[in-house]
Amino acid sequence: MEKIEHTTVSTNGINMHIASIGTGPVVLFLHGFPELWYSWRHQLLSLSSLGYRCIAPDLRGFGDTDAPPSPASYSALHIVGDLIGLLDHLGVDQVFLIGHDWGAIIAWWFCLFRPDRVKALVNMSVAFSPRNPKRKPVDGFRALFGDDYYICRFQEPGEIEQEFAAYDTASIMKKFLTGRDPKPLRITKELGFRAWKTPETLPPWLLEEDVNYFASKFGKTGFVGGLNYYRAFNLTWELTGPWTGLQIKVPVKFIVGDLDITYHIPGVKDYIHNGGFKRDVPFLQEVVVIEDGGHFINQEKPDEISRHVYDFIKKF
């Protein structure tokens, strides 16, 4: 880990922290919520040892990267803009793009906005979701799951932050990272995070030092930067009308754990396996469903994920 270099790059009006290691073709890793560059620690080491230059930023709003206060600064256009600026600053023309969770959502938008900068994409957890011109995404989640659904509870600035404030940051990280229930994630106003168990012992793939690293960063910044991604969900929808109906035109491999909550959203399995996904992502080459895999699959099964990434990107 001490071989990983940490630098700050000025891009798109913010200062972005990046972790990087290795030389060769560039692999750009995009993390999710509530995460950091650190979520890719295993892949940075394994892929760099195989001849790649691995770069994992703290995305806008996270860790040591700037966090503009307004949710209106967190549309997909802002986040992809940060990443294009990062690549321009580094003099990198094209990358292998690797995304997970929110990083996967951003990676899909990246491929829609700038396919010319992507050699191939390996995305995890969140399948492509074509823009529905008739319904905003948060409205869709509310119709499916009700007001207690976590994405809906995250919408009102300040409200969920109070729930977070009632717990120490390490406990919150443990609650999120160790969850393996594929049922919809709900945070009721009555119980809040009390309904989520904090594990007494950590699973073998998650060390106390890992939890402490995440907690040290979120303890300083709070969670508002990450929450602003959810608060800009509908804003991104409003701004991206011109891309309605556009296909993803880069080579893609998709990986999901069979216990991932995203895989159990009504309609998602059918979309992935029965033709919808391939229709919208015509260069989809592989779909991998990992048995007994939870949401944080890149940390939970690091060697397997690194192997899957390498086996795909080495073809190009």
Coordinates of N, CA, C and O in Angstrom, one line a residue, residues 76-247:
A76 N -24.5 14.3 -13.1 CA -23.5 13.4 -13.8 C -22.6 14.3 -14.7 O -21.5 13.9 -14.9
L77 N -23.1 15.4 -15.2 CA -22.3 16.2 -16.1 C -21.1 16.8 -15.3 O -20.0 16.9 -15.8
H78 N -21.4 17.2 -14.0 CA -20.3 17.7 -13.2 C -19.3 16.6 -12.9 O -18.0 16.8 -13.1
I79 N -19.7 15.4 -12.6 CA -18.8 14.4 -12.1 C -18.0 13.9 -13.3 O -16.8 13.7 -13.2
V80 N -18.7 13.7 -14.5 CA -17.9 13.2 -15.7 C -17.0 14.4 -16.1 O -15.8 14.1 -16.6
G81 N -17.4 15.6 -16.0 CA -16.5 16.7 -16.3 C -15.3 16.7 -15.5 O -14.2 17.0 -16.0
D82 N -15.4 16.4 -14.2 CA -14.2 16.3 -13.3 C -13.2 15.3 -13.9 O -12.0 15.5 -13.9
L83 N -13.8 14.1 -14.3 CA -12.9 13.0 -14.8 C -12.3 13.3 -16.1 O -11.1 13.0 -16.3
I84 N -13.0 13.9 -17.0 CA -12.4 14.3 -18.3 C -11.3 15.3 -18.0 O -10.2 15.2 -18.6
G85 N -11.5 16.3 -17.1 CA -10.5 17.3 -16.8 C -9.3 16.6 -16.1 O -8.1 17.0 -16.4
L86 N -9.5 15.5 -15.3 CA -8.4 14.8 -14.7 C -7.6 14.1 -15.8 O -6.3 14.2 -15.8
L87 N -8.2 13.4 -16.8 CA -7.5 12.8 -17.9 C -6.7 13.8 -18.7 O -5.6 13.5 -19.1
D88 N -7.4 14.9 -19.0 CA -6.7 15.9 -19.8 C -5.4 16.4 -19.0 O -4.4 16.6 -19.6
H89 N -5.6 16.7 -17.7 CA -4.4 17.1 -16.9 C -3.3 16.1 -17.0 O -2.1 16.5 -17.0
L90 N -3.6 14.8 -16.9 CA -2.6 13.8 -16.9 C -2.1 13.4 -18.3 O -1.2 12.7 -18.5
G91 N -2.7 14.0 -19.3 CA -2.3 13.7 -20.7 C -2.7 12.4 -21.2 O -2.0 11.7 -22.0
V92 N -3.8 11.9 -20.6 CA -4.3 10.5 -21.0 C -5.5 10.6 -22.0 O -6.5 11.3 -21.7
D93 N -5.3 9.9 -23.1 CA -6.4 10.0 -24.1 C -7.5 9.0 -23.8 O -8.7 9.4 -23.9
Q94 N -7.2 7.8 -23.6 CA -8.2 6.7 -23.4 C -7.9 5.9 -22.1 O -6.7 5.7 -21.8
V95 N -9.0 5.4 -21.5 CA -8.8 4.6 -20.3 C -9.7 3.3 -20.4 O -10.7 3.3 -21.1
F96 N -9.2 2.3 -19.6 CA -10.2 1.3 -19.2 C -10.9 1.8 -18.0 O -10.3 2.2 -17.0
L97 N -12.2 1.8 -18.1 CA -13.0 2.4 -17.0 C -13.6 1.3 -16.2 O -14.2 0.3 -16.7
I98 N -13.5 1.4 -14.8 CA -14.0 0.4 -13.9 C -14.9 1.1 -12.9 O -14.4 2.1 -12.2
G99 N -16.2 0.7 -12.7 CA -17.1 1.4 -11.8 C -17.8 0.5 -10.9 O -18.0 -0.7 -11.2
H100 N -18.2 1.0 -9.8 CA -19.0 0.2 -8.8 C -20.0 1.2 -8.1 O -19.6 2.3 -7.7
D101 N -21.2 0.7 -8.0 CA -22.2 1.5 -7.2 C -22.4 2.9 -7.9 O -22.6 2.9 -9.1
W102 N -22.3 4.0 -7.2 CA -22.4 5.3 -7.8 C -21.3 5.5 -8.9 O -21.6 6.1 -9.9
G103 N -20.2 4.9 -8.7 CA -19.1 4.9 -9.7 C -19.6 4.2 -11.0 O -19.2 4.6 -12.1
A104 N -20.4 3.2 -10.9 CA -21.0 2.5 -12.1 C -22.0 3.4 -12.8 O -21.9 3.5 -14.0
I105 N -22.8 4.1 -12.0 CA -23.8 5.1 -12.6 C -23.0 6.1 -13.4 O -23.3 6.5 -14.6
I106 N -22.0 6.7 -12.8 CA -21.1 7.7 -13.4 C -20.4 7.1 -14.6 O -20.3 7.8 -15.7
A107 N -20.0 5.9 -14.6 CA -19.3 5.3 -15.7 C -20.2 5.1 -16.9 O -19.8 5.3 -18.0
W108 N -21.5 4.7 -16.6 CA -22.5 4.7 -17.7 C -22.6 6.0 -18.4 O -22.6 6.1 -19.6
W109 N -22.8 7.1 -17.6 CA -22.9 8.4 -18.2 C -21.6 8.8 -18.9 O -21.7 9.4 -20.0
F110 N -20.5 8.5 -18.3 CA -19.2 8.8 -19.0 C -19.2 8.2 -20.4 O -18.8 8.8 -21.4
C111 N -19.6 6.9 -20.5 CA -19.7 6.2 -21.8 C -20.7 6.8 -22.8 O -20.5 6.8 -24.0
L112 N -21.7 7.4 -22.3 CA -22.7 8.1 -23.1 C -22.2 9.4 -23.6 O -22.3 9.8 -24.8
F113 N -21.5 10.2 -22.7 CA -21.1 11.5 -23.0 C -19.8 11.5 -23.8 O -19.6 12.3 -24.8
R114 N -18.8 10.6 -23.5 CA -17.5 10.6 -24.1 C -17.0 9.2 -24.4 O -16.0 8.8 -23.9
P115 N -17.7 8.5 -25.2 CA -17.2 7.1 -25.6 C -15.8 7.1 -26.2 O -15.1 6.1 -26.2
D116 N -15.4 8.3 -26.8 CA -14.1 8.4 -27.4 C -13.0 8.2 -26.4 O -11.8 8.0 -26.8
R117 N -13.3 8.4 -25.1 CA -12.2 8.4 -24.1 C -12.1 7.0 -23.4 O -11.3 6.8 -22.5
V118 N -13.0 6.0 -23.9 CA -13.1 4.7 -23.1 C -12.7 3.6 -24.1 O -13.3 3.4 -25.1
K119 N -11.7 2.8 -23.7 CA -11.3 1.6 -24.4 C -12.3 0.5 -24.2 O -12.8 -0.2 -25.1
A120 N -12.7 0.3 -22.9 CA -13.6 -0.7 -22.5 C -14.1 -0.4 -21.1 O -13.4 0.3 -20.3
L121 N -15.2 -1.0 -20.7 CA -15.8 -0.7 -19.4 C -16.1 -2.0 -18.6 O -16.6 -3.0 -19.2
V122 N -15.6 -2.1 -17.4 CA -16.1 -3.2 -16.5 C -16.9 -2.5 -15.4 O -16.4 -1.7 -14.6
N123 N -18.2 -2.8 -15.3 CA -19.1 -2.1 -14.4 C -19.6 -3.2 -13.4 O -19.9 -4.3 -13.8
M124 N -19.8 -2.7 -12.2 CA -20.2 -3.6 -11.1 C -21.4 -3.1 -10.4 O -21.5 -1.9 -10.2
S125 N -22.4 -4.0 -10.0 CA -23.5 -3.7 -9.1 C -24.7 -3.0 -9.8 O -25.8 -3.5 -9.7
V126 N -24.5 -1.9 -10.5 CA -25.6 -1.1 -11.0 C -25.6 -1.3 -12.6 O -24.7 -0.8 -13.3
A127 N -26.6 -2.0 -13.0 CA -26.8 -2.2 -14.5 C -27.2 -0.9 -15.1 O -27.6 0.1 -14.5
F128 N -26.9 -0.8 -16.4 CA -27.4 0.4 -17.2 C -28.9 0.6 -17.0 O -29.6 -0.4 -17.0
S129 N -29.3 1.8 -16.8 CA -30.7 2.2 -16.7 C -31.1 3.3 -17.7 O -30.7 4.4 -17.5
P130 N -31.7 2.9 -18.8 CA -31.9 4.0 -19.8 C -32.8 5.0 -19.3 O -33.7 4.8 -18.5
R131 N -32.6 6.3 -19.7 CA -33.4 7.4 -19.2 C -34.9 7.2 -19.6 O -35.2 7.1 -20.8
N132 N -35.7 7.3 -18.7 CA -37.2 7.2 -18.9 C -37.7 8.7 -19.1 O -37.7 9.4 -18.1
P133 N -38.1 9.1 -20.3 CA -38.5 10.5 -20.4 C -39.8 10.9 -19.7 O -40.1 12.0 -19.6
K134 N -40.5 9.8 -19.2 CA -41.8 10.1 -18.6 C -41.8 10.2 -17.1 O -42.7 10.5 -16.5
R135 N -40.6 9.8 -16.5 CA -40.6 9.7 -15.0 C -39.2 10.0 -14.5 O -38.2 9.4 -14.9
K136 N -39.1 10.9 -13.5 CA -37.8 11.2 -12.9 C -37.5 10.0 -12.0 O -38.3 9.3 -11.4
P137 N -36.2 9.7 -11.9 CA -35.7 8.5 -11.2 C -36.2 8.4 -9.7 O -36.6 7.4 -9.3
V138 N -36.1 9.5 -9.0 CA -36.5 9.4 -7.5 C -38.0 9.2 -7.4 O -38.5 8.4 -6.6
D139 N -38.8 9.7 -8.3 CA -40.2 9.5 -8.4 C -40.5 8.0 -8.6 O -41.4 7.4 -8.1
G140 N -39.6 7.4 -9.5 CA -39.8 6.0 -9.8 C -39.5 5.1 -8.6 O -40.2 4.2 -8.3
F141 N -38.4 5.5 -7.8 CA -38.1 4.7 -6.6 C -39.2 4.8 -5.6 O -39.5 3.9 -4.9
R142 N -39.7 6.1 -5.5 CA -40.8 6.3 -4.5 C -42.0 5.5 -4.8 O -42.7 4.9 -3.9
A143 N -42.3 5.4 -6.1 CA -43.5 4.6 -6.5 C -43.3 3.1 -6.3 O -44.2 2.4 -5.9
L144 N -42.1 2.6 -6.4 CA -41.7 1.2 -6.2 C -41.7 0.8 -4.7 O -42.2 -0.2 -4.3
F145 N -41.0 1.7 -3.9 CA -40.7 1.3 -2.6 C -41.2 2.2 -1.5 O -41.1 1.8 -0.3
G146 N -41.8 3.3 -1.8 CA -42.3 4.2 -0.7 C -41.3 5.2 -0.2 O -40.2 5.2 -0.5
D147 N -41.8 6.0 0.7 CA -41.0 7.1 1.2 C -39.8 6.7 2.1 O -38.9 7.5 2.3
D148 N -39.9 5.5 2.7 CA -38.8 5.1 3.6 C -37.6 4.5 2.8 O -36.6 4.2 3.5
Y149 N -37.8 4.3 1.5 CA -36.6 3.8 0.8 C -35.5 4.7 0.9 O -35.6 5.9 0.9
Y150 N -34.3 4.2 1.1 CA -33.1 5.0 1.4 C -32.9 6.1 0.5 O -32.5 7.3 0.9
I151 N -33.1 5.9 -0.8 CA -32.8 7.0 -1.8 C -33.8 8.1 -1.6 O -33.4 9.3 -1.7
C152 N -35.0 7.8 -1.2 CA -36.0 8.8 -0.9 C -35.7 9.6 0.4 O -35.9 10.8 0.5
R153 N -35.3 8.8 1.4 CA -34.9 9.4 2.7 C -33.7 10.3 2.6 O -33.5 11.3 3.4
F154 N -32.8 10.1 1.6 CA -31.6 10.9 1.4 C -31.9 12.2 0.7 O -31.0 13.1 0.6
Q155 N -33.1 12.5 0.3 CA -33.4 13.6 -0.6 C -33.4 15.0 0.2 O -32.9 16.0 -0.3
E156 N -33.9 15.0 1.4 CA -34.1 16.3 2.1 C -32.8 16.7 2.8 O -32.4 16.0 3.8
P157 N -32.2 17.8 2.4 CA -30.9 18.2 3.0 C -31.1 18.4 4.5 O -32.0 19.0 5.0
G158 N -30.1 17.8 5.2 CA -30.1 18.0 6.7 C -30.8 16.9 7.5 O -30.5 16.6 8.6
E159 N -31.8 16.3 6.8 CA -32.7 15.3 7.6 C -31.9 14.0 7.9 O -31.8 13.6 9.1
I160 N -31.4 13.4 6.9 CA -30.7 12.1 7.1 C -29.3 12.4 7.8 O -28.8 11.5 8.5
E161 N -28.8 13.6 7.6 CA -27.5 13.9 8.3 C -27.7 13.8 9.8 O -26.8 13.4 10.6
Q162 N -28.9 14.2 10.3 CA -29.2 14.0 11.8 C -29.1 12.6 12.2 O -28.7 12.3 13.3
E163 N -29.7 11.7 11.3 CA -29.6 10.3 11.6 C -28.2 9.8 11.7 O -27.8 9.0 12.6
F164 N -27.4 10.2 10.8 CA -25.9 9.8 10.8 C -25.2 10.3 12.0 O -24.4 9.6 12.6
A165 N -25.6 11.5 12.4 CA -24.9 12.2 13.6 C -25.1 11.5 14.9 O -24.4 11.7 15.9
A166 N -26.1 10.6 15.0 CA -26.4 9.9 16.2 C -25.5 8.7 16.4 O -25.5 8.1 17.5
Y167 N -24.6 8.4 15.5 CA -23.7 7.2 15.6 C -22.3 7.7 15.3 O -22.1 8.6 14.5
D168 N -21.4 6.9 15.9 CA -20.0 7.2 15.5 C -19.8 6.7 14.1 O -20.4 5.7 13.6
T169 N -18.8 7.3 13.4 CA -18.7 7.1 11.9 C -18.3 5.6 11.7 O -18.7 5.0 10.7
A170 N -17.4 5.0 12.5 CA -17.0 3.6 12.3 C -18.2 2.7 12.3 O -18.3 1.8 11.5
S171 N -19.2 2.9 13.2 CA -20.4 2.1 13.3 C -21.2 2.2 12.0 O -21.7 1.2 11.5
I172 N -21.3 3.4 11.5 CA -22.1 3.6 10.2 C -21.4 2.9 9.1 O -22.1 2.2 8.3
M173 N -20.1 3.0 9.0 CA -19.3 2.3 8.0 C -19.6 0.7 8.1 O -19.8 0.1 7.1
K174 N -19.5 0.2 9.3 CA -19.7 -1.2 9.5 C -21.2 -1.6 9.1 O -21.4 -2.7 8.4
K175 N -22.1 -0.8 9.4 CA -23.5 -1.1 9.0 C -23.7 -1.2 7.5 O -24.3 -2.1 7.0
F176 N -23.1 -0.2 6.8 CA -23.2 -0.2 5.3 C -22.4 -1.3 4.7 O -22.9 -2.1 3.9
L177 N -21.1 -1.5 5.1 CA -20.2 -2.4 4.4 C -20.5 -3.8 4.6 O -20.2 -4.7 3.7
T178 N -21.1 -4.2 5.7 CA -21.3 -5.6 6.0 C -22.8 -6.1 5.7 O -23.1 -7.2 5.9
G179 N -23.6 -5.2 5.2 CA -25.0 -5.6 4.9 C -25.1 -6.6 3.8 O -24.4 -6.4 2.8
R180 N -25.8 -7.6 4.0 CA -25.9 -8.7 2.9 C -27.4 -9.1 2.7 O -27.7 -10.1 2.2
D181 N -28.3 -8.2 3.1 CA -29.7 -8.5 2.9 C -30.2 -7.9 1.6 O -30.1 -6.7 1.4
P182 N -30.6 -8.8 0.6 CA -30.9 -8.2 -0.7 C -32.3 -7.5 -0.8 O -32.6 -7.0 -1.8
K183 N -33.0 -7.5 0.4 CA -34.3 -6.8 0.4 C -34.1 -5.2 0.2 O -33.0 -4.7 0.6
P184 N -35.1 -4.5 -0.2 CA -34.9 -3.0 -0.3 C -34.5 -2.4 1.0 O -34.9 -2.8 2.1
L185 N -33.6 -1.5 0.8 CA -32.9 -0.8 2.0 C -33.9 0.3 2.4 O -34.1 1.3 1.7
R186 N -34.4 0.2 3.7 CA -35.3 1.2 4.2 C -34.7 1.9 5.4 O -34.1 1.2 6.2
I187 N -35.0 3.1 5.6 CA -34.6 3.9 6.8 C -35.9 4.6 7.3 O -36.2 5.7 6.8
T188 N -36.6 3.9 8.2 CA -37.9 4.5 8.7 C -37.6 5.7 9.6 O -36.5 5.7 10.3
K189 N -38.5 6.6 9.7 CA -38.3 7.8 10.5 C -38.4 7.4 12.0 O -37.8 8.0 12.9
E190 N -39.1 6.3 12.3 CA -39.2 5.8 13.7 C -38.0 5.2 14.2 O -37.5 5.5 15.3
L191 N -37.4 4.3 13.4 CA -36.2 3.5 13.8 C -34.9 4.1 13.3 O -33.8 3.9 14.0
G192 N -34.9 4.7 12.2 CA -33.7 5.2 11.6 C -32.7 4.1 11.4 O -33.0 3.0 11.0
F193 N -31.4 4.4 11.7 CA -30.3 3.4 11.6 C -30.4 2.3 12.7 O -29.6 1.3 12.6
R194 N -31.2 2.5 13.7 CA -31.3 1.5 14.8 C -31.7 0.1 14.2 O -31.4 -0.9 14.7
A195 N -32.5 0.2 13.1 CA -33.0 -1.0 12.5 C -31.9 -1.8 11.8 O -32.0 -3.0 11.5
W196 N -30.8 -1.2 11.5 CA -29.6 -1.8 10.9 C -28.7 -2.3 11.9 O -28.2 -1.6 12.7
K197 N -28.4 -3.6 11.9 CA -27.5 -4.2 13.0 C -26.1 -3.7 12.7 O -25.6 -3.7 11.5
T198 N -25.4 -3.4 13.8 CA -23.9 -3.3 13.7 C -23.3 -4.6 14.0 O -23.5 -5.1 15.1
P199 N -22.5 -5.2 13.1 CA -22.0 -6.5 13.4 C -21.0 -6.5 14.6 O -20.2 -5.6 14.8
E200 N -21.1 -7.6 15.4 CA -20.2 -7.7 16.5 C -18.8 -8.1 16.0 O -17.8 -7.6 16.6
T201 N -18.7 -8.9 15.0 CA -17.4 -9.2 14.4 C -17.4 -8.9 12.9 O -18.5 -9.0 12.3
L202 N -16.3 -8.5 12.4 CA -16.2 -8.1 11.0 C -16.0 -9.4 10.1 O -15.4 -10.3 10.6
P203 N -16.5 -9.4 8.9 CA -16.2 -10.5 8.0 C -14.7 -10.5 7.7 O -14.1 -9.5 7.8
P204 N -14.2 -11.7 7.2 CA -12.8 -11.8 7.0 C -12.2 -10.8 6.0 O -11.0 -10.4 6.1
W205 N -13.0 -10.3 5.1 CA -12.5 -9.4 4.0 C -12.4 -8.0 4.5 O -11.8 -7.1 3.8
L206 N -12.9 -7.7 5.6 CA -13.0 -6.3 6.1 C -12.2 -6.2 7.5 O -12.7 -6.8 8.4
L207 N -11.1 -5.5 7.5 CA -10.3 -5.3 8.7 C -10.7 -4.1 9.5 O -11.2 -3.1 8.9
E208 N -10.4 -4.1 10.7 CA -10.7 -2.8 11.5 C -9.9 -1.7 10.9 O -10.4 -0.5 10.9
E209 N -8.7 -1.9 10.4 CA -8.0 -0.8 9.8 C -8.6 -0.2 8.6 O -8.5 1.0 8.3
D210 N -9.4 -1.1 7.8 CA -10.1 -0.6 6.7 C -11.3 0.3 7.1 O -11.4 1.4 6.6
V211 N -12.0 -0.2 8.1 CA -13.1 0.6 8.7 C -12.6 1.9 9.2 O -13.2 3.0 8.9
N212 N -11.5 1.9 9.9 CA -10.9 3.1 10.5 C -10.5 4.1 9.4 O -10.6 5.3 9.6
Y213 N -10.0 3.6 8.3 CA -9.6 4.5 7.2 C -10.8 5.3 6.7 O -10.8 6.5 6.6
F214 N -11.8 4.5 6.4 CA -13.1 5.1 5.9 C -13.6 6.1 7.0 O -14.0 7.3 6.7
A215 N -13.6 5.7 8.2 CA -14.2 6.5 9.3 C -13.4 7.7 9.5 O -14.0 8.8 9.8
S216 N -12.1 7.7 9.3 CA -11.2 8.9 9.6 C -11.6 9.9 8.5 O -11.6 11.1 8.9
K217 N -11.8 9.5 7.3 CA -12.2 10.5 6.3 C -13.6 11.0 6.4 O -13.8 12.2 6.3
F218 N -14.6 10.1 6.6 CA -16.0 10.6 6.7 C -16.2 11.3 8.0 O -17.1 12.1 8.1
G219 N -15.4 11.0 9.0 CA -15.5 11.7 10.3 C -15.1 13.2 10.1 O -15.7 14.0 10.8
K220 N -14.2 13.5 9.2 CA -13.8 14.8 8.9 C -14.8 15.5 8.0 O -15.2 16.7 8.2
T221 N -15.3 14.8 7.0 CA -16.1 15.5 5.9 C -17.6 15.4 6.2 O -18.3 16.2 5.6
G222 N -18.0 14.4 7.0 CA -19.4 14.1 7.0 C -19.8 13.3 5.7 O -18.9 13.1 4.9
F223 N -21.1 13.0 5.6 CA -21.6 12.3 4.4 C -22.3 13.1 3.4 O -22.7 12.6 2.4
V224 N -22.3 14.4 3.6 CA -23.2 15.3 2.7 C -22.7 15.2 1.3 O -23.6 15.2 0.4
G225 N -21.4 15.2 1.0 CA -20.9 15.2 -0.4 C -21.5 14.0 -1.1 O -22.0 14.1 -2.2
G226 N -21.4 12.8 -0.5 CA -22.0 11.6 -1.1 C -23.5 11.6 -1.2 O -24.1 11.2 -2.2
L227 N -24.2 12.2 -0.2 CA -25.6 12.3 -0.2 C -26.1 13.2 -1.4 O -27.2 13.0 -1.9
N228 N -25.2 14.2 -1.7 CA -25.6 15.1 -2.8 C -25.7 14.4 -4.2 O -26.4 14.9 -5.0
Y229 N -25.1 13.2 -4.3 CA -25.3 12.5 -5.6 C -26.7 12.1 -5.7 O -27.3 12.1 -6.8
Y230 N -27.3 11.6 -4.6 CA -28.7 11.2 -4.6 C -29.6 12.4 -4.8 O -30.7 12.3 -5.4
R231 N -29.2 13.5 -4.2 CA -30.1 14.7 -4.3 C -30.0 15.3 -5.7 O -30.9 16.1 -6.0
A232 N -29.0 14.9 -6.5 CA -28.9 15.4 -7.9 C -29.4 14.4 -8.9 O -29.4 14.7 -10.1
F233 N -30.0 13.3 -8.4 CA -30.5 12.3 -9.3 C -31.5 12.9 -10.3 O -31.4 12.7 -11.5
N234 N -32.5 13.6 -9.8 CA -33.5 14.2 -10.7 C -32.9 15.3 -11.5 O -33.3 15.5 -12.6
L235 N -31.9 16.1 -11.0 CA -31.3 17.1 -11.8 C -30.6 16.5 -13.0 O -30.7 17.1 -14.1
T236 N -29.9 15.4 -12.8 CA -29.2 14.8 -13.9 C -30.3 14.4 -15.0 O -30.1 14.6 -16.2
W237 N -31.4 13.8 -14.5 CA -32.5 13.5 -15.4 C -32.9 14.7 -16.2 O -33.1 14.6 -17.4
E238 N -33.1 15.9 -15.6 CA -33.5 17.1 -16.2 C -32.5 17.5 -17.3 O -32.9 18.0 -18.3
L239 N -31.2 17.4 -17.0 CA -30.2 17.9 -17.9 C -29.8 17.0 -19.0 O -29.2 17.4 -20.0
T240 N -30.3 15.7 -19.0 CA -29.7 14.7 -19.9 C -30.8 14.3 -21.0 O -30.6 13.3 -21.6
G241 N -31.8 15.1 -21.1 CA -32.8 14.8 -22.2 C -32.2 14.5 -23.5 O -32.7 13.6 -24.2
P242 N -31.2 15.3 -23.9 CA -30.6 15.1 -25.3 C -30.0 13.7 -25.5 O -29.9 13.3 -26.6
W243 N -29.7 13.0 -24.4 CA -29.1 11.6 -24.6 C -30.2 10.5 -24.4 O -29.8 9.3 -24.5
T244 N -31.5 10.9 -24.4 CA -32.5 9.8 -24.3 C -32.4 8.9 -25.5 O -32.3 9.3 -26.6
G245 N -32.4 7.6 -25.2 CA -32.5 6.6 -26.2 C -31.1 6.2 -26.8 O -31.0 5.3 -27.6
L246 N -30.1 6.9 -26.3 CA -28.7 6.6 -26.9 C -28.2 5.3 -26.3 O -28.4 5.0 -25.1
Q247 N -27.6 4.5 -27.1 CA -27.0 3.2 -26.6 C -25.6 3.5 -26.1 O -24.9 4.4 -26.5

